[in-house]
Coordinates of C-alpha atoms and ligand atoms in Angstrom, one line a residue:
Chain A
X801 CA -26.4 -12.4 -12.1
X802 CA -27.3 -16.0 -10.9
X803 CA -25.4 -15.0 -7.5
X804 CA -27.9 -12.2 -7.0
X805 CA -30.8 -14.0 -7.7
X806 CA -32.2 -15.1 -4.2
X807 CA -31.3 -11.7 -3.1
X808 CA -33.5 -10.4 -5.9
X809 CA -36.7 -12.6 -5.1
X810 CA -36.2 -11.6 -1.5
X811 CA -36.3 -8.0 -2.4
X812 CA -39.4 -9.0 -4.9
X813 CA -41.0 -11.1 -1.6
X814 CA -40.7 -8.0 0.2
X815 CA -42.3 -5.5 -2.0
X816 CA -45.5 -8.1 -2.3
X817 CA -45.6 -8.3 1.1
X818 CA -45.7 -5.0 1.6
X819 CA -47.9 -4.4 -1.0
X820 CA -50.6 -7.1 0.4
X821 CA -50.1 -5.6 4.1
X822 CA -51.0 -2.3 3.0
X823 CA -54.1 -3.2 0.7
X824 CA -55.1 -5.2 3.8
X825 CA -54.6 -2.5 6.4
X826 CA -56.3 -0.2 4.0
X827 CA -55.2 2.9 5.4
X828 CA -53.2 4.9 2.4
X829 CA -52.5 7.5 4.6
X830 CA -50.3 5.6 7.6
X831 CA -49.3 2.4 5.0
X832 CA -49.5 2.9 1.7
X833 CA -48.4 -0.1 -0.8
X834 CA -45.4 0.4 -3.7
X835 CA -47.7 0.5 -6.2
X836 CA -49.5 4.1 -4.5
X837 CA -46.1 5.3 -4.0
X838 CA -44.9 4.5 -7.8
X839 CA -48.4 6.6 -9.0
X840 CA -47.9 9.3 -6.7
X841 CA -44.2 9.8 -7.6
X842 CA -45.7 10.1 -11.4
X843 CA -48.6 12.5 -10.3
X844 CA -46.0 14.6 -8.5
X845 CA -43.2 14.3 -10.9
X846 CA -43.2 18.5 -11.7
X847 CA -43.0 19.6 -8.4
X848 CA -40.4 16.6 -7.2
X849 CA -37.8 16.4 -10.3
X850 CA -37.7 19.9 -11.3
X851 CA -37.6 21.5 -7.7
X852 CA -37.0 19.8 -5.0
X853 CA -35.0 16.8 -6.1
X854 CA -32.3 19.7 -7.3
X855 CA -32.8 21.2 -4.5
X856 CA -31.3 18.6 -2.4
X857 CA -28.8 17.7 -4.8
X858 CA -27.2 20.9 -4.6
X859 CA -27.1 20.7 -0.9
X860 CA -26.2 17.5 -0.9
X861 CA -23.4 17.9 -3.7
X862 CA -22.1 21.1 -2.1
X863 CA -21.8 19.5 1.3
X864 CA -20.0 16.5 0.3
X865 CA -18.0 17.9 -2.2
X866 CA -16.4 20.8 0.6
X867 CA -16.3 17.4 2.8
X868 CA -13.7 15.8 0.7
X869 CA -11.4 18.4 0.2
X870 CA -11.2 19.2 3.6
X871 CA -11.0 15.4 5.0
X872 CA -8.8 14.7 2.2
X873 CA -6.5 17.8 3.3
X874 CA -6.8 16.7 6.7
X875 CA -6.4 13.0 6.7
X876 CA -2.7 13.8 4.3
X877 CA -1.8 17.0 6.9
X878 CA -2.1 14.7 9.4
X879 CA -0.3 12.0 7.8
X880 CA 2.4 13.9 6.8
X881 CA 2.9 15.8 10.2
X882 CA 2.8 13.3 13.0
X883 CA 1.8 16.2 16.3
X884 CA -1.2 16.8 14.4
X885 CA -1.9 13.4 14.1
X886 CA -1.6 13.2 18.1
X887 CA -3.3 15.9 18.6
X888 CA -6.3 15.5 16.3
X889 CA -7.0 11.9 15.8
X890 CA -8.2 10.7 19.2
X891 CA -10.1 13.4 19.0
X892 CA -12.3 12.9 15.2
X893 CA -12.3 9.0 16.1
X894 CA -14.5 10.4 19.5
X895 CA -16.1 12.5 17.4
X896 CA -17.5 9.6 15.9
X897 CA -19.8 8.7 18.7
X898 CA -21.6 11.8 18.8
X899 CA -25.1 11.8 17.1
X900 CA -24.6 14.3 14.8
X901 CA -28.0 14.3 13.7
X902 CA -28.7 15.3 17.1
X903 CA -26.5 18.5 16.5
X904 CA -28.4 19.0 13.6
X905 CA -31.2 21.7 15.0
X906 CA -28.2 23.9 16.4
X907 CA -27.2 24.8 12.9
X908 CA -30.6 25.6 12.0
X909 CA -30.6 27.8 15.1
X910 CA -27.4 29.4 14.8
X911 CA -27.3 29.9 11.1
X912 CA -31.0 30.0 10.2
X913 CA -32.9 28.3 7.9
X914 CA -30.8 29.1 4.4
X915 CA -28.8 27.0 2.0
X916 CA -25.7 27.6 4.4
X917 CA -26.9 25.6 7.8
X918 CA -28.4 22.6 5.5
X919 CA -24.6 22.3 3.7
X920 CA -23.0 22.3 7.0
X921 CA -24.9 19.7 8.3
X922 CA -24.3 18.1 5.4
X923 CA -20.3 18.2 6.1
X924 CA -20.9 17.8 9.7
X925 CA -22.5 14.4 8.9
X926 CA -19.3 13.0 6.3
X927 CA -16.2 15.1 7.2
X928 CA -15.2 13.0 10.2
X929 CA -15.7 9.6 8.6
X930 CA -14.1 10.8 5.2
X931 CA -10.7 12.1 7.1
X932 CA -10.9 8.8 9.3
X933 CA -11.1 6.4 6.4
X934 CA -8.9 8.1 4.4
X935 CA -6.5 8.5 6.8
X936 CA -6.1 4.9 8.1
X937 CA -5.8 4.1 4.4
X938 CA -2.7 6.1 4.3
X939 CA -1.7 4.8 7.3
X940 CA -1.9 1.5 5.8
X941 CA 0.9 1.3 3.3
X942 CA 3.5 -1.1 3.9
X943 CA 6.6 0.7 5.9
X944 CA 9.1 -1.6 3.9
X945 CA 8.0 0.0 0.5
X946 CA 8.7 3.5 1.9
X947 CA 11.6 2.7 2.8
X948 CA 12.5 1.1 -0.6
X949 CA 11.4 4.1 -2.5
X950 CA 13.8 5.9 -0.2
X951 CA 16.9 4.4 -1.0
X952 CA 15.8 5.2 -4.3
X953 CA 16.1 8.8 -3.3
X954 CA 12.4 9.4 -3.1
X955 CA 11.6 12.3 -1.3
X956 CA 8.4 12.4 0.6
X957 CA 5.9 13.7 -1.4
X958 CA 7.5 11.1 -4.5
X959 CA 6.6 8.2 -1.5
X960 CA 3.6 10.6 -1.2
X961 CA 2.3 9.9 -5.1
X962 CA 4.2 6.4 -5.8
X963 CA 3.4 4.6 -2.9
X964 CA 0.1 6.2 -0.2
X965 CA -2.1 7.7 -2.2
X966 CA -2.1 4.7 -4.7
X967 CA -2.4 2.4 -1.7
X968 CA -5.0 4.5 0.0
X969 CA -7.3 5.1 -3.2
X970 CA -9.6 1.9 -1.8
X971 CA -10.3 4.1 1.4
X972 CA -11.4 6.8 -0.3
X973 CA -13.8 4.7 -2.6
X974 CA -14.9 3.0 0.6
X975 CA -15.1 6.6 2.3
X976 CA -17.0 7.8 -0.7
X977 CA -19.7 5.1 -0.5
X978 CA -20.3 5.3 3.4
X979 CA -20.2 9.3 2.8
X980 CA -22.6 9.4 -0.2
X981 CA -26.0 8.5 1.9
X982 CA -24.6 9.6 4.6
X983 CA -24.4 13.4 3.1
X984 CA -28.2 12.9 1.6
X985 CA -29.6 12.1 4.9
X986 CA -27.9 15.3 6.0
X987 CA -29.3 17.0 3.5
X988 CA -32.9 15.3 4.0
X989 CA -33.2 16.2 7.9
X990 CA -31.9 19.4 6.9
X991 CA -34.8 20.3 5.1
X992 CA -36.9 18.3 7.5
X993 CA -36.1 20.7 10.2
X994 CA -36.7 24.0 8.1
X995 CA -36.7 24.9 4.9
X996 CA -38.8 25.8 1.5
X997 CA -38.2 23.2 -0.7
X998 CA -36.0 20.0 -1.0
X999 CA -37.3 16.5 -0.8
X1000 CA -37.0 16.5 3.3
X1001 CA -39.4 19.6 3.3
X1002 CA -41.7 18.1 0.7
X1003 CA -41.9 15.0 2.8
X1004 CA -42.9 17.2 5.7
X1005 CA -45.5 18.9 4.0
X1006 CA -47.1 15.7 2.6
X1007 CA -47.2 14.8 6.1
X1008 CA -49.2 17.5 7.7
X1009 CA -51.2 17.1 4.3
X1010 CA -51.6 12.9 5.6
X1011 CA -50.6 12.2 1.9
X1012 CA -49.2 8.9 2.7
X1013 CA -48.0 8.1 -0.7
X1014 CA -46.7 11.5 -0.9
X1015 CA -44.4 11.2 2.4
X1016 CA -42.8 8.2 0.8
X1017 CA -42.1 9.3 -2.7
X1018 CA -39.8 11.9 -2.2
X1019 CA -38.0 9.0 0.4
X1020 CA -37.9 6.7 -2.2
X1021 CA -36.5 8.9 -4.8
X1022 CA -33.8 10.0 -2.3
X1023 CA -32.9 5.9 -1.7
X1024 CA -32.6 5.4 -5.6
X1025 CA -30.6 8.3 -6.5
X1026 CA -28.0 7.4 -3.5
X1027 CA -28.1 3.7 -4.5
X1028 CA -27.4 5.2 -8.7
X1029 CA -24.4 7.1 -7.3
X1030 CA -22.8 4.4 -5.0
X1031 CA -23.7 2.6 -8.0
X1032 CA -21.7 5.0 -10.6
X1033 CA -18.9 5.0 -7.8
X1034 CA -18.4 1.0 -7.8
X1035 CA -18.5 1.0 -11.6
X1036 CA -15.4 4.1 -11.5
X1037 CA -13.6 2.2 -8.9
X1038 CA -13.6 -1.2 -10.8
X1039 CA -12.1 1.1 -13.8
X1040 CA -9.7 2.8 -11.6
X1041 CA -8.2 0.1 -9.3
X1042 CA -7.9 -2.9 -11.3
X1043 CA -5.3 -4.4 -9.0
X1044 CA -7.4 -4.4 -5.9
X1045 CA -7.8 -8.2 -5.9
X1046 CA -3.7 -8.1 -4.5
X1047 CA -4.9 -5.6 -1.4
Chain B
X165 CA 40.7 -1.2 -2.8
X166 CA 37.6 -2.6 -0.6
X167 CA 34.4 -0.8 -2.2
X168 CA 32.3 -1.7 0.7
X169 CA 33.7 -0.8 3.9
X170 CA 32.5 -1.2 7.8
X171 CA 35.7 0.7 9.8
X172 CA 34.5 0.2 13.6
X173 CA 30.8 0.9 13.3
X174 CA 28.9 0.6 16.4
X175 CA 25.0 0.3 16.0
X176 CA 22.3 -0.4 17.7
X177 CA 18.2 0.6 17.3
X178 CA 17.1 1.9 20.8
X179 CA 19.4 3.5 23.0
X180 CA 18.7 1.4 26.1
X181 CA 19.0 -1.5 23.7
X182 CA 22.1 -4.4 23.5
X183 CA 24.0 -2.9 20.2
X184 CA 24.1 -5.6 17.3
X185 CA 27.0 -4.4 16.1
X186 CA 30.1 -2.9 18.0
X187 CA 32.8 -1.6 16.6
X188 CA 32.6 -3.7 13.6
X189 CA 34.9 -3.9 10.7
X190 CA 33.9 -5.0 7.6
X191 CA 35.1 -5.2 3.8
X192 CA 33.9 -6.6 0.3
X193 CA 36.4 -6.0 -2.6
X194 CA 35.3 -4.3 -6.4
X195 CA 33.3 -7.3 -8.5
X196 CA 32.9 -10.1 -5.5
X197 CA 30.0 -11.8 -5.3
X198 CA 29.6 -12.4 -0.6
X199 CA 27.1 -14.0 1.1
X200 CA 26.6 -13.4 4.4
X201 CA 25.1 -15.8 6.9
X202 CA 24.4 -15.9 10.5
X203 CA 20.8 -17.1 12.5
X204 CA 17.9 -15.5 11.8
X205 CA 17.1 -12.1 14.0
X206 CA 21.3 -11.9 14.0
X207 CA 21.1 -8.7 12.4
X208 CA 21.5 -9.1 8.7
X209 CA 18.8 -7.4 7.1
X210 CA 20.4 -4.6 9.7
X211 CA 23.9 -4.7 7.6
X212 CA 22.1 -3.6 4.4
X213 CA 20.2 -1.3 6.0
X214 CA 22.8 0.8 7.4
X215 CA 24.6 0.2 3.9
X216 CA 21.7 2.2 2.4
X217 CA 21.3 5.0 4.6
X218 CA 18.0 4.1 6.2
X219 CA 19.5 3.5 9.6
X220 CA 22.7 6.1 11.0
X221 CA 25.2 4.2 13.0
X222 CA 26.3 5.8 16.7
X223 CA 30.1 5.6 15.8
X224 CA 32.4 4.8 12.8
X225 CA 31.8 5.6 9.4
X226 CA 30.5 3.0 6.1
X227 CA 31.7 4.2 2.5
X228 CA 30.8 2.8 -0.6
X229 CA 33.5 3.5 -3.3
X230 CA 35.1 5.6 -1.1
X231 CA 32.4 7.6 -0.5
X232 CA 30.7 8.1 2.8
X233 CA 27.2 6.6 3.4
X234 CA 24.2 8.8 4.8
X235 CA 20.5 9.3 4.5
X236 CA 19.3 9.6 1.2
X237 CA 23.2 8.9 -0.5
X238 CA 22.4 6.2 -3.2
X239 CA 25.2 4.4 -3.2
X240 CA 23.7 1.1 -3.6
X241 CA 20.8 -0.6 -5.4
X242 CA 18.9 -2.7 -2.3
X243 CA 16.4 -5.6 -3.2
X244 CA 14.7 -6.3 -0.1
X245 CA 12.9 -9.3 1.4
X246 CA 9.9 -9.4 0.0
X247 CA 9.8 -8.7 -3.5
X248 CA 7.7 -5.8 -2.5
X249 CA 6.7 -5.1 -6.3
X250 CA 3.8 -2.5 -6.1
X251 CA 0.8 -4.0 -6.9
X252 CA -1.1 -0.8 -8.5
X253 CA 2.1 -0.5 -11.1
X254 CA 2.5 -2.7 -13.9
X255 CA 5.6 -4.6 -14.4
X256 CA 7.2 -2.2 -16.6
X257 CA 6.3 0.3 -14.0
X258 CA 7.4 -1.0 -11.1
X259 CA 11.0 -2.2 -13.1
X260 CA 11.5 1.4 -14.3
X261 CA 10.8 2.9 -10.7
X262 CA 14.2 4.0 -9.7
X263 CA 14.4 5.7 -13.3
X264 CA 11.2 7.8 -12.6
X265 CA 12.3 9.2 -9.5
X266 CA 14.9 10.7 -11.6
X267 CA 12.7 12.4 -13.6
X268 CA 13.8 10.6 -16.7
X269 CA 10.6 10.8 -19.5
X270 CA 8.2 7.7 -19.7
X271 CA 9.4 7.0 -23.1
X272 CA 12.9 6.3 -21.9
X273 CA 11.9 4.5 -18.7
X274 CA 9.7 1.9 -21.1
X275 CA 12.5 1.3 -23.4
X276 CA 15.0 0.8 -20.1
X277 CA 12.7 -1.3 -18.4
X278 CA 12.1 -4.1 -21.4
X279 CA 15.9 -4.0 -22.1
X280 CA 16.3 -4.9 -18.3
X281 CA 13.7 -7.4 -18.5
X282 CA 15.0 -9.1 -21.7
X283 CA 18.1 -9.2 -19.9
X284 CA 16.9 -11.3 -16.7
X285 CA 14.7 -13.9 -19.2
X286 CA 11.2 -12.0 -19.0
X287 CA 9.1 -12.4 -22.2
X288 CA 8.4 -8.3 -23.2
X289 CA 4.6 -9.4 -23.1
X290 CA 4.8 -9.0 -19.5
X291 CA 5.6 -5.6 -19.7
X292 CA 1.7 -4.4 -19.4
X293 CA 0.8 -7.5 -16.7
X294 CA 0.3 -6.5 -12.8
X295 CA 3.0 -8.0 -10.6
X296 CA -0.4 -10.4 -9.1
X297 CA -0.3 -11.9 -12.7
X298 CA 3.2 -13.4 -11.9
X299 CA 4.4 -16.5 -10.5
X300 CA 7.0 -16.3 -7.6
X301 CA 10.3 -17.0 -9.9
X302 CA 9.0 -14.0 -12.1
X303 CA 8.5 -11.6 -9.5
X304 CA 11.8 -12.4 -8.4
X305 CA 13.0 -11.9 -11.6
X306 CA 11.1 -8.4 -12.0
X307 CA 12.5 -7.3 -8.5
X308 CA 16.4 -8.1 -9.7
X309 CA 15.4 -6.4 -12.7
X310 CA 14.0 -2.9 -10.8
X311 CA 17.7 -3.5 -8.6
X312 CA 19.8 -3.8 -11.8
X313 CA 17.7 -0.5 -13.5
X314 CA 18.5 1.2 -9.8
X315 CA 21.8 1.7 -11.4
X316 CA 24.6 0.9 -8.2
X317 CA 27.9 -1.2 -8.9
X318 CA 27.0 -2.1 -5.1
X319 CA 23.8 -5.0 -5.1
X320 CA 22.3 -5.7 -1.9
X321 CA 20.2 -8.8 -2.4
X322 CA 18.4 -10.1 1.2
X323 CA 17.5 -13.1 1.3
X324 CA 15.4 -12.9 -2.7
X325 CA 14.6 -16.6 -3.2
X326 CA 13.9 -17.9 0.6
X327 CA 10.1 -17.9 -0.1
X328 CA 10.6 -19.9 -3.7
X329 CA 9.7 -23.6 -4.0
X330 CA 13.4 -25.9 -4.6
X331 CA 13.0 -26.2 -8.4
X332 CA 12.6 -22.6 -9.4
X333 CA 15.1 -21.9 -6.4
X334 CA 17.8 -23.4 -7.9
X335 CA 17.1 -22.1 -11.6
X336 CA 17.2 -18.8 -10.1
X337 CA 20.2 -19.1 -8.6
X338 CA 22.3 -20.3 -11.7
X339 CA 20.3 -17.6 -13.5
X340 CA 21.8 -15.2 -10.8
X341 CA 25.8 -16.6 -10.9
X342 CA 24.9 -16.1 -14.6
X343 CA 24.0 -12.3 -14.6
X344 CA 26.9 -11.7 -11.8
X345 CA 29.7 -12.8 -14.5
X346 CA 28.5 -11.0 -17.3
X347 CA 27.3 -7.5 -15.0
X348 CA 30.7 -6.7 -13.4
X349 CA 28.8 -6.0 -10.2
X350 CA 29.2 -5.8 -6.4
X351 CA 27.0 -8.7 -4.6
X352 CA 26.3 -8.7 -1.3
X353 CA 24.0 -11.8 -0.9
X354 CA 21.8 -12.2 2.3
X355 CA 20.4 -15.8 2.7
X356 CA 19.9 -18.0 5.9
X357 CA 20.9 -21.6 3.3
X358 CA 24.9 -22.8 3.5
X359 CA 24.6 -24.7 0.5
X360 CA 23.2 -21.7 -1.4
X361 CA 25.7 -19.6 -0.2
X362 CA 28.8 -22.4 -1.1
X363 CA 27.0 -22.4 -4.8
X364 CA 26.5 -18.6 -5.2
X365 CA 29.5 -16.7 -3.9
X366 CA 33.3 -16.4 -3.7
X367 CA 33.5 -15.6 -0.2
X368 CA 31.1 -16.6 3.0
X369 CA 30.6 -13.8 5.8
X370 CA 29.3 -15.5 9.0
X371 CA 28.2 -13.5 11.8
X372 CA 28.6 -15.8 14.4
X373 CA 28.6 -15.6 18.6
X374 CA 27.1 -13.5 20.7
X375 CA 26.1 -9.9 19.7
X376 CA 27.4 -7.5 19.8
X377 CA 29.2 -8.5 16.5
X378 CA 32.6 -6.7 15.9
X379 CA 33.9 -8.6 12.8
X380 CA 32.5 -11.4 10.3
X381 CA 33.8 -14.8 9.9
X382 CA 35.5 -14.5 7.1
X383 CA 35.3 -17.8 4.3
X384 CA 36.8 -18.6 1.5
X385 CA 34.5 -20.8 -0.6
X386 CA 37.1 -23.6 -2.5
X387 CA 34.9 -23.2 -5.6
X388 CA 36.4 -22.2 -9.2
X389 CA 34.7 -18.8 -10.7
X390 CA 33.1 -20.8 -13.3
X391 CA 31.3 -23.3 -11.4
X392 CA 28.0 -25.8 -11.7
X393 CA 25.9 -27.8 -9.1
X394 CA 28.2 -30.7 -9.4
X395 CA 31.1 -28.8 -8.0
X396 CA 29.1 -28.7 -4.4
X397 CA 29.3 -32.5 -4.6
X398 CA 33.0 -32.4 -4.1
X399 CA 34.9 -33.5 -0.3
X400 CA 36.5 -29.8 0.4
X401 CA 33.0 -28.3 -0.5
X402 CA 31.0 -31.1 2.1
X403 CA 33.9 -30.0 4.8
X404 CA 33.2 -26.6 4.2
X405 CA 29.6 -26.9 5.0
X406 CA 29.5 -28.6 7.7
X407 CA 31.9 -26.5 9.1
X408 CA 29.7 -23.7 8.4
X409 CA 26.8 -25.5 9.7
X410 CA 28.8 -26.0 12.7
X411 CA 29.9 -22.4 13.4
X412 CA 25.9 -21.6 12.7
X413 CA 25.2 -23.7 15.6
X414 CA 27.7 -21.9 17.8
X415 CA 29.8 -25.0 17.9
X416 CA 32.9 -24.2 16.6
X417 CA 35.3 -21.0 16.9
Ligands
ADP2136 N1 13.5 -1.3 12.0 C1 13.8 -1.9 13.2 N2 13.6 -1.3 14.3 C2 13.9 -1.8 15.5 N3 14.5 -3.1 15.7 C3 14.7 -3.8 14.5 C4 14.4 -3.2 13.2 N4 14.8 -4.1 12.3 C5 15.3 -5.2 13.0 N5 15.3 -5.0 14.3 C6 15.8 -5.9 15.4 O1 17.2 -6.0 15.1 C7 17.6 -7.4 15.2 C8 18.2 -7.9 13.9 O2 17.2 -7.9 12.9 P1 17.6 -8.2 11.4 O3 18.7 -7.4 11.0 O4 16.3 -8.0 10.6 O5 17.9 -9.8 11.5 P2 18.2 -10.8 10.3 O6 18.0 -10.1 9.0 O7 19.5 -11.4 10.5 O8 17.1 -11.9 10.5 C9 16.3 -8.2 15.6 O9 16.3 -8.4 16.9 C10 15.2 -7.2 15.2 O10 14.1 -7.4 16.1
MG2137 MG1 16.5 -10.4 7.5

């Protein structure tokens, strides 16, 4: 706790200032301060928790959930069969540099403006880095235990369970927690570009309304329930790893 | 009759490479405890991996009690280099790893693995620790354990207590003469030290020259079975060394 304490007043320092900027500037509508945000987020509570904050959870949710499976099944496939590695890998690493926000409007054009094209830009945004984190982390294991399990007279998928996948779990926390915000801002421009509800489209509509406040609370809602999952996921992976200070 | 047996092997790892070995002949007897020496990057750790099936030579054949050696055979129990304990199994775990690749049930594996452990001086309370809580000597000690639990009359040890500080060095090398006269086993004992290898074994393999290597300097080590440290104080023993040193250097034939 003590370690975290001048992060804390830094965080505290910022909200003030923020707070006295916007009370200063006096314009609720461009700037408003934490404190109209926090009693807009209570006045809308109804519309925000009960529709559209599921809304994007089940987008969200959906998306990253078909995102792991399929970079998990890709990122073992192409560990476990090296001309797919060649052929593929170069390829998702490039993939990387694309802005695949940017691509973002094509699924809305192509697939319109249902649950379906939000999801997939959802997985467009975390497959790659999922499959590339997990990947290298299976990548990672230490030849020289392999090779002991195989004069063992492991087969592969025994090295498989005893030795990669226990070596790569870290990756796939860290995969997790880059994919987690990652898929809700997915999800959020999603909505942004076309939809009827989700916190991305209320955000939009507050906009054209200039409800200041009301841009902002749905943003600040997304930010704290992607911070309570990473959260959730730090507190499962301390659990689950409890040999990670050897790594 | 030899149980381990090199007749004219002929090995090398890249085909446009110098071989290491050409054809070399090679051969430990049932119950000997050998260590082999030679500079380091000679091709030792190369021996034991051929011996266990993780490299195929070009020519000749390798048996193991008489049977031949391939991929995946199992005909010895290897402990390599670095202790290589897995750091997300617990001790007990990683000791009873060879048994749970044979599908034997957990219950057995846990009552195998703190028999073994007893048996090399491990307190059962470690059973439960990760290998990260250990100290070097006991990871040693867990790593001869997960060898001995492998099940092979045929130990390959390379090089296990090169990264250990002197004291608990030379504890664990009386502790190991001590657990090769009560086993029965085959030991073939990598190290790059002469006096540990006058101290350890019955019999000195050098490999020594130029590679390609076709044959081992054989040495008999003028040591009673039942030895202690004083014995390496004695004039045939100092000869022997710094004869051994010697060849190491390239010096002598
Ligand atoms: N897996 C491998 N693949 C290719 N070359 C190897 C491999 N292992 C060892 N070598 C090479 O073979 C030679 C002998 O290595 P090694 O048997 O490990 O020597 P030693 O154990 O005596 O130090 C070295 O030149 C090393 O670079
Ligand atoms: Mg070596």
């Amino acid at each position: 706790m003590k370690k975290n304490l001048p992060a804390c007043l830094t965080a505290v320092g910022f909200f003030v200032l923020w707070q006295v900027v916007a009370d200063c500037i006096g314009a609720a509508y461009i700037l408003p301060g934490p404190k109209e945000i926090l009693i807009r987020l209570w006045e809308l509570r109804e519309p925000l928790f009960l529709v559209h904050l599921p809304a994007t959870m089940k987008v969200t949710f959906l998306g990253l959930a078909i995102s792991v499976v399929l970079g998990l099944g890709l990122a073992i496939a192409m560990d476990q069969c090296p001309p797919l590695e060649r052929a593929l890998y170069p390829l998702i690493v490039a993939s990387q540099t694309i802005p695949t926000t940017a691509l973002a409007p094509l699924f809305i054009l192509w697939f319109g403006y249902g649950m379906g094209s939000k999801v997939l830009v959802t997985i467009l945004m975390t497959f790659f880095p999922i499959s590339i984190t997990v990947f290298d982390g299976l990548k990672g294991t230490k030849r020289e235990m392999e090779e002991l399990l195989m004069t063992y007279g492991a087969g592969r998928w025994e090295i498989f369970w005893k030795c990669k996948a226990p070596a790569a779990l870290p990756s796939f926390f860290s995969a997790m927690k880059m994919a987690i915000p990652l898929s809700v801002i997915g999800a959020a421009i999603a909505e942004w570009l076309g939809a009827q509800e989700g916190l991305g489209y209320f955000s939009k509509r507050m906009m054209t309304q200039l409800d200041g406040a009301g841009v902002f609370a749905p943003i600040v809602l997304l930010s704290v329930v992607a911070m309570a999952v990473v959260a959730v996921l730090n507190a499962v992976e301390r659990r689950l790893i409890p040999w990670r200070k050897e790594l | 009759m030899a149980i381990v047996e090199f007749s004219n092997v002929t090995f090398r790892y890249h085909p446009e490479e110098e071989p290491i070995l050409e054809d070399f002949s090679f051969s430990v007897e049932r119950g000997e405890f050998v260590s082999i020496i030679g500079q380091s990057g000679c091709g030792k750790s190369t021996l034991f991996r051929l011996l266990t099936g993780l490299e195929t030579p070009q020519k000749g054949e390798i048996r193991i009690n008489g049977k031949p050696v391939q991929k995946g055979s199992h005909l010895s129990s290897l402990q390599p280099q670095k202790d290589l304990l897995f750091p997300w199994f617990t001790v007990w775990e990683n000791v009873a790893l060879p048994l749970s690749l044979q599908r034997i049930p957990k219950g057995k594996q846990r009552q195998a693995a703190e028999a073994v452990l007893a048996q090399v001086g491990l307190d059962p309370s470690l059973a439960e620790k990760y290998p990260s809580a250990l100290s070097g000597g006991m990871r040693q000690r867990v790593a001869f354990a997960r060898t001995l639990l492998d099940g092979a009359q045929v130990l390959l040890l390379d090089e296990p207590f090169s990264a250990l500080d002197c004291l608990t060095r030379m504890d664990l090398q009386e502790w190991l003469r001590d657990n090769w006269l009560k086993l029965e086993k085959t030991i073939l004992f990598i190290t790059h030290d002469v006096e540990e290898a006058l101290f350890l074994s019955q019999e000195v393999a050098v490999l020594q020259g130029k590679k390609p290597f076709s044959a081992a300097l054989m040495r008999q080590v003028p040591l009673p079975k039942e030895r202690s440290r004083a014995h390496l104080a004695c004039e045939a023993v100092e000869r022997e060394k710094l004869y051994l040193m010697d060849v190491l250097k390239g010096g002598a034939r």
